Amino acid sequence: MATDMIQPQVDSKGAQRGFVLAFLAYFLWGLLPLYMKAVAYLPLIEVVAHRIIWSVPIAAVVLVWLGRTADFKAALRSPRMLAMGALTATLITINWSLYVWAIAVDRTVETALGYYINPLVNVMVGALLLGEKLDRLQKVAVGLAVIAVAILTYESGKLPWVSLVLAFSFASYGFCRKTLPIGPSQGFLLEVMILAIPASIYVLWLMANGQDHLVSGNWKDTALLLGCGPITAVPLLMFAFGAKLLRFSTLGIMQYIAPTMVFLIAVFVFHEPFGMIDAAAFGLIWMALAMYSWSMLSHKPAAPIVPSQ
């Protein structure tokens, strides 16, 4: 789902509205695997292409409604801004594509793990690339995450690459997105417009060859592909507006709603395997997140990155 690093501006009068918006965003992200499972029978690239294409009109309408088109037009005239937007768009496409694929092949538990460890990866990125100091709790939290990954690697005989690629691709996206000096709604529209060029070419090629599912498919195919836009854009925009009205500490705790829902859906709805070794690894991750959250509440570091499924 494209994003910003947002520094919330706390407004006591708008805090309740911000909480509702942010909660709905996380709740919708938590339900996203159900939709992705529903479209799992469709080609992966076609699903991702329609997520991009149908996000464009929604993002454009919101931008016009906000009256922020001047900022966006300025970004379109800047070669540097377009190049940075192309980079962040590429990174988020990798993240989106892997997420859709993992759910389609019954690896939803691994996606939940990826988004659980993402805050800890952000801490590591901050320390390694931005020179940010880690306190003792943060160091222990990162260490527990490393141990959890080692346990899963030993148990399966290979790295939990889906979780790691999701976490690191999103951390890389967030790091690069931080350098894009425009707001969340403008940045999102810029990214999906850049991505819409190859996506539209691909979909038109499918249509020309009668291989698409939007026009050549049945009503269910059409409805699901059209719905890819709202399920991508709406929660992201809800978060972008809600985040500005909430304290960082509130957002930091709420960010675990989505991966927790994804985890529960994976185990109890999709019935994916989850043994004792997995439970031990997740237990370490939850301990690490508890430590990270305590450290975050105590020191109030930079605001979290908007999740982007």
mmCIF file of C-alpha atoms in Angstrom:
data_model
loop_
_atom_site.group_PDB
_atom_site.id
_atom_site.type_symbol
_atom_site.label_atom_id
_atom_site.label_comp_id
_atom_site.label_asym_id
_atom_site.label_seq_id
_atom_site.Cartn_x
_atom_site.Cartn_y
_atom_site.Cartn_z
ATOM 1 C CA MET A 1 0.000 0.000 0.000
ATOM 2 C CA ALA A 2 2.681 4.074 -1.155
ATOM 3 C CA THR A 3 3.426 6.127 1.900
ATOM 4 C CA ASP A 4 5.211 8.856 3.812
ATOM 5 C CA MET A 5 7.012 9.140 7.040
ATOM 6 C CA ILE A 6 4.442 11.290 8.748
ATOM 7 C CA GLN A 7 5.025 13.412 11.801
ATOM 8 C CA PRO A 8 1.628 13.684 13.459
ATOM 9 C CA GLN A 9 0.480 17.072 14.626
ATOM 10 C CA VAL A 10 -1.426 16.404 17.830
ATOM 11 C CA ASP A 11 -4.789 18.197 17.982
ATOM 12 C CA SER A 12 -6.915 17.341 20.999
ATOM 13 C CA LYS A 13 -10.119 18.293 19.197
ATOM 14 C CA GLY A 14 -9.358 16.052 16.244
ATOM 15 C CA ALA A 15 -7.786 13.188 18.180
ATOM 16 C CA GLN A 16 -10.985 11.147 18.276
ATOM 17 C CA ARG A 17 -11.539 11.559 14.541
ATOM 18 C CA GLY A 18 -7.896 10.703 13.921
ATOM 19 C CA PHE A 19 -8.178 7.553 16.025
ATOM 20 C CA VAL A 20 -11.243 6.390 14.083
ATOM 21 C CA LEU A 21 -9.563 7.024 10.726
ATOM 22 C CA ALA A 22 -6.326 5.285 11.730
ATOM 23 C CA PHE A 23 -8.186 2.357 13.292
ATOM 24 C CA LEU A 24 -10.299 1.869 10.165
ATOM 25 C CA ALA A 25 -7.143 1.976 8.035
ATOM 26 C CA TYR A 26 -5.395 -0.685 10.110
ATOM 27 C CA PHE A 27 -8.595 -2.745 10.295
ATOM 28 C CA LEU A 28 -8.973 -2.707 6.507
ATOM 29 C CA TRP A 29 -5.312 -3.637 6.085
ATOM 30 C CA GLY A 30 -5.904 -6.505 8.498
ATOM 31 C CA LEU A 31 -8.752 -7.786 6.316
ATOM 32 C CA LEU A 32 -6.769 -7.378 3.094
ATOM 33 C CA PRO A 33 -5.660 -11.058 2.952
ATOM 34 C CA LEU A 34 -9.314 -12.079 2.528
ATOM 35 C CA TYR A 35 -9.553 -9.950 -0.620
ATOM 36 C CA MET A 36 -6.170 -11.096 -1.887
ATOM 37 C CA LYS A 37 -7.211 -14.694 -1.381
ATOM 38 C CA ALA A 38 -10.389 -13.989 -3.372
ATOM 39 C CA VAL A 39 -8.325 -12.789 -6.353
ATOM 40 C CA ALA A 40 -5.677 -15.505 -5.986
ATOM 41 C CA TYR A 41 -7.011 -17.385 -9.030
ATOM 42 C CA LEU A 42 -6.210 -14.373 -11.239
ATOM 43 C CA PRO A 43 -2.689 -13.736 -12.626
ATOM 44 C CA LEU A 44 -0.476 -11.952 -10.105
ATOM 45 C CA ILE A 45 0.768 -9.238 -12.475
ATOM 46 C CA GLU A 46 -2.759 -8.447 -13.624
ATOM 47 C CA VAL A 47 -3.958 -8.024 -10.031
ATOM 48 C CA VAL A 48 -1.045 -5.714 -9.157
ATOM 49 C CA ALA A 49 -1.614 -3.729 -12.365
ATOM 50 C CA HIS A 50 -5.249 -3.100 -11.456
ATOM 51 C CA ARG A 51 -4.324 -2.151 -7.885
ATOM 52 C CA ILE A 52 -2.222 0.586 -9.444
ATOM 53 C CA ILE A 53 -4.556 1.712 -12.250
ATOM 54 C CA TRP A 54 -7.725 2.056 -10.162
ATOM 55 C CA SER A 55 -5.872 3.810 -7.344
ATOM 56 C CA VAL A 56 -5.110 6.745 -9.662
ATOM 57 C CA PRO A 57 -8.644 8.234 -9.932
ATOM 58 C CA ILE A 58 -9.246 7.838 -6.186
ATOM 59 C CA ALA A 59 -5.971 9.558 -5.283
ATOM 60 C CA ALA A 60 -6.626 12.296 -7.868
ATOM 61 C CA VAL A 61 -10.130 13.032 -6.545
ATOM 62 C CA VAL A 62 -8.805 13.292 -2.978
ATOM 63 C CA LEU A 63 -6.009 15.618 -4.069
ATOM 64 C CA VAL A 64 -8.437 17.909 -5.906
ATOM 65 C CA TRP A 65 -10.791 17.869 -2.918
ATOM 66 C CA LEU A 66 -7.909 18.914 -0.658
ATOM 67 C CA GLY A 67 -6.879 21.666 -3.062
ATOM 68 C CA ARG A 68 -3.268 20.450 -3.163
ATOM 69 C CA THR A 69 -2.896 20.162 -6.923
ATOM 70 C CA ALA A 70 -0.318 22.985 -7.099
ATOM 71 C CA ASP A 71 2.195 20.927 -5.087
ATOM 72 C CA PHE A 72 1.578 17.941 -7.316
ATOM 73 C CA LYS A 73 2.007 19.928 -10.544
ATOM 74 C CA ALA A 74 5.308 21.281 -9.233
ATOM 75 C CA ALA A 75 6.470 17.716 -8.562
ATOM 76 C CA LEU A 76 5.605 16.696 -12.133
ATOM 77 C CA ARG A 77 7.837 19.490 -13.464
ATOM 78 C CA SER A 78 10.841 18.362 -11.410
ATOM 79 C CA PRO A 79 13.040 15.658 -13.037
ATOM 80 C CA ARG A 80 14.619 14.952 -9.637
ATOM 81 C CA MET A 81 11.192 14.478 -8.040
ATOM 82 C CA LEU A 82 10.086 12.173 -10.855
ATOM 83 C CA ALA A 83 13.261 10.089 -10.517
ATOM 84 C CA MET A 84 12.787 9.775 -6.760
ATOM 85 C CA GLY A 85 9.124 8.911 -7.295
ATOM 86 C CA ALA A 86 10.094 6.209 -9.795
ATOM 87 C CA LEU A 87 12.483 4.678 -7.239
ATOM 88 C CA THR A 88 9.936 4.607 -4.422
ATOM 89 C CA ALA A 89 7.282 3.324 -6.836
ATOM 90 C CA THR A 90 9.570 0.437 -7.811
ATOM 91 C CA LEU A 91 10.234 -0.493 -4.210
ATOM 92 C CA ILE A 92 6.572 -0.470 -3.232
ATOM 93 C CA THR A 93 5.691 -2.546 -6.309
ATOM 94 C CA ILE A 94 8.116 -5.231 -5.134
ATOM 95 C CA ASN A 95 6.420 -5.163 -1.738
ATOM 96 C CA TRP A 96 2.884 -5.289 -3.164
ATOM 97 C CA SER A 97 3.695 -8.075 -5.628
ATOM 98 C CA LEU A 98 5.317 -10.311 -3.032
ATOM 99 C CA TYR A 99 2.428 -9.728 -0.609
ATOM 100 C CA VAL A 100 -0.185 -10.745 -3.209
ATOM 101 C CA TRP A 101 1.856 -13.783 -4.259
ATOM 102 C CA ALA A 102 2.493 -14.974 -0.695
ATOM 103 C CA ILE A 103 -1.205 -14.979 0.174
ATOM 104 C CA ALA A 104 -2.078 -16.767 -3.070
ATOM 105 C CA VAL A 105 0.365 -19.605 -2.269
ATOM 106 C CA ASP A 106 -0.695 -19.994 1.390
ATOM 107 C CA ARG A 107 2.214 -18.161 3.026
ATOM 108 C CA THR A 108 0.132 -15.558 4.834
ATOM 109 C CA VAL A 109 1.764 -16.315 8.201
ATOM 110 C CA GLU A 110 5.068 -15.201 6.691
ATOM 111 C CA THR A 111 3.536 -11.901 5.583
ATOM 112 C CA ALA A 112 2.346 -11.283 9.141
ATOM 113 C CA LEU A 113 5.849 -11.981 10.435
ATOM 114 C CA GLY A 114 7.288 -9.595 7.847
ATOM 115 C CA TYR A 115 5.127 -6.705 8.998
ATOM 116 C CA TYR A 116 5.733 -7.536 12.656
ATOM 117 C CA ILE A 117 9.495 -7.260 12.244
ATOM 118 C CA ASN A 118 9.308 -4.198 9.979
ATOM 119 C CA PRO A 119 9.441 -1.691 12.895
ATOM 120 C CA LEU A 120 12.573 -3.421 14.151
ATOM 121 C CA VAL A 121 14.120 -3.299 10.672
ATOM 122 C CA ASN A 122 13.335 0.427 10.615
ATOM 123 C CA VAL A 123 15.281 0.792 13.860
ATOM 124 C CA MET A 124 18.239 -1.021 12.277
ATOM 125 C CA VAL A 125 18.063 1.136 9.147
ATOM 126 C CA GLY A 126 17.983 4.267 11.298
ATOM 127 C CA ALA A 127 21.059 3.126 13.191
ATOM 128 C CA LEU A 128 23.062 1.994 10.153
ATOM 129 C CA LEU A 129 22.147 4.659 7.598
ATOM 130 C CA LEU A 130 21.066 7.661 9.648
ATOM 131 C CA GLY A 131 23.408 7.307 12.601
ATOM 132 C CA GLU A 132 20.535 7.092 15.085
ATOM 133 C CA LYS A 133 21.472 5.774 18.516
ATOM 134 C CA LEU A 134 19.799 2.615 19.798
ATOM 135 C CA ASP A 135 18.947 2.434 23.470
ATOM 136 C CA ARG A 136 19.393 -0.784 25.433
ATOM 137 C CA LEU A 137 15.824 -1.991 24.935
ATOM 138 C CA GLN A 138 15.999 -1.410 21.203
ATOM 139 C CA LYS A 139 19.245 -3.373 20.954
ATOM 140 C CA VAL A 140 17.688 -6.285 22.859
ATOM 141 C CA ALA A 141 14.567 -6.085 20.670
ATOM 142 C CA VAL A 142 16.626 -6.281 17.482
ATOM 143 C CA GLY A 143 18.610 -9.171 18.959
ATOM 144 C CA LEU A 144 15.418 -11.107 19.758
ATOM 145 C CA ALA A 145 14.198 -10.578 16.188
ATOM 146 C CA VAL A 146 17.482 -11.953 14.842
ATOM 147 C CA ILE A 147 17.168 -15.006 17.114
ATOM 148 C CA ALA A 148 13.582 -15.553 15.915
ATOM 149 C CA VAL A 149 14.701 -15.487 12.275
ATOM 150 C CA ALA A 150 17.540 -17.885 13.116
ATOM 151 C CA ILE A 151 15.066 -20.307 14.747
ATOM 152 C CA LEU A 152 12.798 -20.259 11.689
ATOM 153 C CA THR A 153 15.801 -20.713 9.400
ATOM 154 C CA TYR A 154 17.018 -23.729 11.375
ATOM 155 C CA GLU A 155 13.545 -25.269 11.517
ATOM 156 C CA SER A 156 12.833 -24.934 7.781
ATOM 157 C CA GLY A 157 16.377 -25.255 6.489
ATOM 158 C CA LYS A 158 16.156 -21.885 4.717
ATOM 159 C CA LEU A 159 15.724 -18.223 5.506
ATOM 160 C CA PRO A 160 12.128 -16.981 5.902
ATOM 161 C CA TRP A 161 12.770 -14.928 2.785
ATOM 162 C CA VAL A 162 9.178 -13.815 2.255
ATOM 163 C CA SER A 163 9.100 -12.157 5.683
ATOM 164 C CA LEU A 164 12.554 -10.640 5.252
ATOM 165 C CA VAL A 165 11.946 -9.274 1.746
ATOM 166 C CA LEU A 166 8.630 -7.741 2.834
ATOM 167 C CA ALA A 167 10.234 -6.138 5.885
ATOM 168 C CA PHE A 168 13.387 -4.876 4.155
ATOM 169 C CA SER A 169 11.675 -3.762 0.934
ATOM 170 C CA PHE A 170 9.215 -1.710 2.950
ATOM 171 C CA ALA A 171 11.973 -0.319 5.161
ATOM 172 C CA SER A 172 13.932 0.644 2.030
ATOM 173 C CA TYR A 173 10.813 2.211 0.578
ATOM 174 C CA GLY A 174 10.234 4.205 3.742
ATOM 175 C CA PHE A 175 13.852 5.363 3.862
ATOM 176 C CA CYS A 176 13.700 6.592 0.250
ATOM 177 C CA ARG A 177 10.173 7.954 0.611
ATOM 178 C CA LYS A 178 11.346 10.126 3.479
ATOM 179 C CA THR A 179 13.471 12.083 0.996
ATOM 180 C CA LEU A 180 10.487 12.845 -1.272
ATOM 181 C CA PRO A 181 9.548 16.365 -0.096
ATOM 182 C CA ILE A 182 5.803 16.268 -0.798
ATOM 183 C CA GLY A 183 2.809 15.277 1.300
ATOM 184 C CA PRO A 184 1.356 11.765 1.586
ATOM 185 C CA SER A 185 -1.554 12.251 -0.812
ATOM 186 C CA GLN A 186 0.636 13.977 -3.435
ATOM 187 C CA GLY A 187 3.339 11.336 -3.075
ATOM 188 C CA PHE A 188 0.854 8.491 -3.411
ATOM 189 C CA LEU A 189 -0.652 9.965 -6.582
ATOM 190 C CA LEU A 190 2.806 10.580 -8.052
ATOM 191 C CA GLU A 191 3.837 6.975 -7.436
ATOM 192 C CA VAL A 192 0.680 5.347 -8.800
ATOM 193 C CA MET A 193 0.705 7.646 -11.856
ATOM 194 C CA ILE A 194 4.282 6.592 -12.631
ATOM 195 C CA LEU A 195 3.376 2.938 -12.137
ATOM 196 C CA ALA A 196 0.142 3.324 -14.131
ATOM 197 C CA ILE A 197 2.121 3.806 -17.365
ATOM 198 C CA PRO A 198 3.580 0.248 -17.546
ATOM 199 C CA ALA A 199 0.499 -1.174 -15.808
ATOM 200 C CA SER A 200 -1.843 0.310 -18.428
ATOM 201 C CA ILE A 201 0.364 -0.873 -21.287
ATOM 202 C CA TYR A 202 0.295 -4.395 -19.849
ATOM 203 C CA VAL A 203 -3.489 -4.426 -19.353
ATOM 204 C CA LEU A 204 -4.103 -3.033 -22.867
ATOM 205 C CA TRP A 205 -1.823 -5.743 -24.276
ATOM 206 C CA LEU A 206 -3.855 -8.381 -22.425
ATOM 207 C CA MET A 207 -7.083 -6.900 -23.810
ATOM 208 C CA ALA A 208 -5.731 -6.825 -27.355
ATOM 209 C CA ASN A 209 -4.932 -10.524 -27.070
ATOM 210 C CA GLY A 210 -8.166 -11.467 -25.308
ATOM 211 C CA GLN A 211 -6.239 -12.597 -22.216
ATOM 212 C CA ASP A 212 -7.497 -9.992 -19.754
ATOM 213 C CA HIS A 213 -10.068 -10.632 -17.027
ATOM 214 C CA LEU A 214 -11.488 -7.112 -16.786
ATOM 215 C CA VAL A 215 -13.360 -7.136 -20.113
ATOM 216 C CA SER A 216 -12.986 -10.710 -21.301
ATOM 217 C CA GLY A 217 -13.700 -12.267 -17.915
ATOM 218 C CA ASN A 218 -17.005 -12.754 -16.112
ATOM 219 C CA TRP A 219 -18.720 -10.235 -13.829
ATOM 220 C CA LYS A 220 -16.889 -11.586 -10.780
ATOM 221 C CA ASP A 221 -13.474 -11.044 -12.388
ATOM 222 C CA THR A 222 -14.434 -7.499 -13.382
ATOM 223 C CA ALA A 223 -15.785 -6.595 -9.941
ATOM 224 C CA LEU A 224 -12.735 -7.965 -8.120
ATOM 225 C CA LEU A 225 -10.267 -6.150 -10.390
ATOM 226 C CA LEU A 226 -12.166 -2.854 -10.126
ATOM 227 C CA GLY A 227 -12.203 -3.273 -6.348
ATOM 228 C CA CYS A 228 -8.397 -3.474 -6.268
ATOM 229 C CA GLY A 229 -8.229 0.331 -6.419
ATOM 230 C CA PRO A 230 -10.401 1.146 -3.388
ATOM 231 C CA ILE A 231 -8.884 -1.587 -1.215
ATOM 232 C CA THR A 232 -5.443 -0.158 -1.994
ATOM 233 C CA ALA A 233 -6.083 3.594 -1.855
ATOM 234 C CA VAL A 234 -8.832 4.075 0.742
ATOM 235 C CA PRO A 235 -7.062 2.693 3.859
ATOM 236 C CA LEU A 236 -3.821 4.430 2.917
ATOM 237 C CA LEU A 237 -5.526 7.802 2.592
ATOM 238 C CA MET A 238 -7.486 7.216 5.817
ATOM 239 C CA PHE A 239 -4.214 6.635 7.618
ATOM 240 C CA ALA A 240 -2.551 9.644 6.043
ATOM 241 C CA PHE A 241 -5.265 11.945 7.404
ATOM 242 C CA GLY A 242 -5.710 10.167 10.732
ATOM 243 C CA ALA A 243 -1.990 10.117 11.491
ATOM 244 C CA LYS A 244 -1.809 13.896 11.516
ATOM 245 C CA LEU A 245 -4.368 14.047 14.325
ATOM 246 C CA LEU A 246 -2.816 11.456 16.651
ATOM 247 C CA ARG A 247 0.137 11.238 18.999
ATOM 248 C CA PHE A 248 3.069 9.180 17.795
ATOM 249 C CA SER A 249 2.740 6.788 20.731
ATOM 250 C CA THR A 250 -0.860 6.022 19.758
ATOM 251 C CA LEU A 251 0.125 5.275 16.172
ATOM 252 C CA GLY A 252 3.080 3.189 17.300
ATOM 253 C CA ILE A 253 0.857 0.822 19.263
ATOM 254 C CA MET A 254 -1.913 0.751 16.657
ATOM 255 C CA GLN A 255 0.508 -0.374 13.913
ATOM 256 C CA TYR A 256 0.341 -3.936 15.289
ATOM 257 C CA ILE A 257 -3.405 -4.233 14.638
ATOM 258 C CA ALA A 258 -2.970 -5.170 10.966
ATOM 259 C CA PRO A 259 -0.297 -7.911 11.276
ATOM 260 C CA THR A 260 -2.156 -9.388 14.255
ATOM 261 C CA MET A 261 -5.339 -9.657 12.196
ATOM 262 C CA VAL A 262 -3.352 -11.086 9.271
ATOM 263 C CA PHE A 263 -1.793 -13.665 11.593
ATOM 264 C CA LEU A 264 -5.179 -14.708 13.021
ATOM 265 C CA ILE A 265 -6.715 -14.974 9.555
ATOM 266 C CA ALA A 266 -3.764 -17.071 8.330
ATOM 267 C CA VAL A 267 -4.043 -19.571 11.193
ATOM 268 C CA PHE A 268 -7.778 -19.723 11.882
ATOM 269 C CA VAL A 269 -9.351 -18.899 8.495
ATOM 270 C CA PHE A 270 -6.786 -20.103 5.962
ATOM 271 C CA HIS A 271 -5.640 -22.926 8.297
ATOM 272 C CA GLU A 272 -1.991 -22.491 7.435
ATOM 273 C CA PRO A 273 0.443 -24.654 9.448
ATOM 274 C CA PHE A 274 1.697 -23.113 12.674
ATOM 275 C CA GLY A 275 3.724 -25.407 14.917
ATOM 276 C CA MET A 276 5.617 -25.077 18.177
ATOM 277 C CA ILE A 277 8.764 -23.746 16.481
ATOM 278 C CA ASP A 278 6.705 -21.052 14.753
ATOM 279 C CA ALA A 279 5.055 -20.220 18.082
ATOM 280 C CA ALA A 280 8.458 -19.856 19.751
ATOM 281 C CA ALA A 281 9.706 -17.541 16.990
ATOM 282 C CA PHE A 282 6.573 -15.407 17.069
ATOM 283 C CA GLY A 283 6.805 -15.286 20.863
ATOM 284 C CA LEU A 284 10.284 -13.784 20.581
ATOM 285 C CA ILE A 285 9.025 -11.279 18.015
ATOM 286 C CA TRP A 286 6.153 -10.249 20.301
ATOM 287 C CA MET A 287 8.601 -9.812 23.184
ATOM 288 C CA ALA A 288 10.819 -7.702 20.934
ATOM 289 C CA LEU A 289 7.866 -5.553 19.885
ATOM 290 C CA ALA A 290 6.844 -5.051 23.515
ATOM 291 C CA MET A 291 10.345 -3.780 24.281
ATOM 292 C CA TYR A 292 10.369 -1.614 21.178
ATOM 293 C CA SER A 293 6.966 -0.152 22.093
ATOM 294 C CA TRP A 294 8.103 0.642 25.623
ATOM 295 C CA SER A 295 11.209 2.348 24.281
ATOM 296 C CA MET A 296 9.105 4.249 21.756
ATOM 297 C CA LEU A 297 6.650 5.431 24.402
ATOM 298 C CA SER A 298 9.515 6.586 26.594
ATOM 299 C CA HIS A 299 11.598 8.403 23.993
ATOM 300 C CA LYS A 300 9.121 9.296 21.175
ATOM 301 C CA PRO A 301 11.365 8.667 18.150
ATOM 302 C CA ALA A 302 10.436 9.522 14.567
ATOM 303 C CA ALA A 303 6.940 8.671 13.422
ATOM 304 C CA PRO A 304 6.239 5.225 11.982
ATOM 305 C CA ILE A 305 5.977 4.552 8.285
ATOM 306 C CA VAL A 306 2.532 4.051 6.890
ATOM 307 C CA PRO A 307 1.952 0.326 6.214
ATOM 308 C CA SER A 308 1.617 -0.436 2.512
ATOM 309 C CA GLN A 309 0.127 -3.719 1.537
#
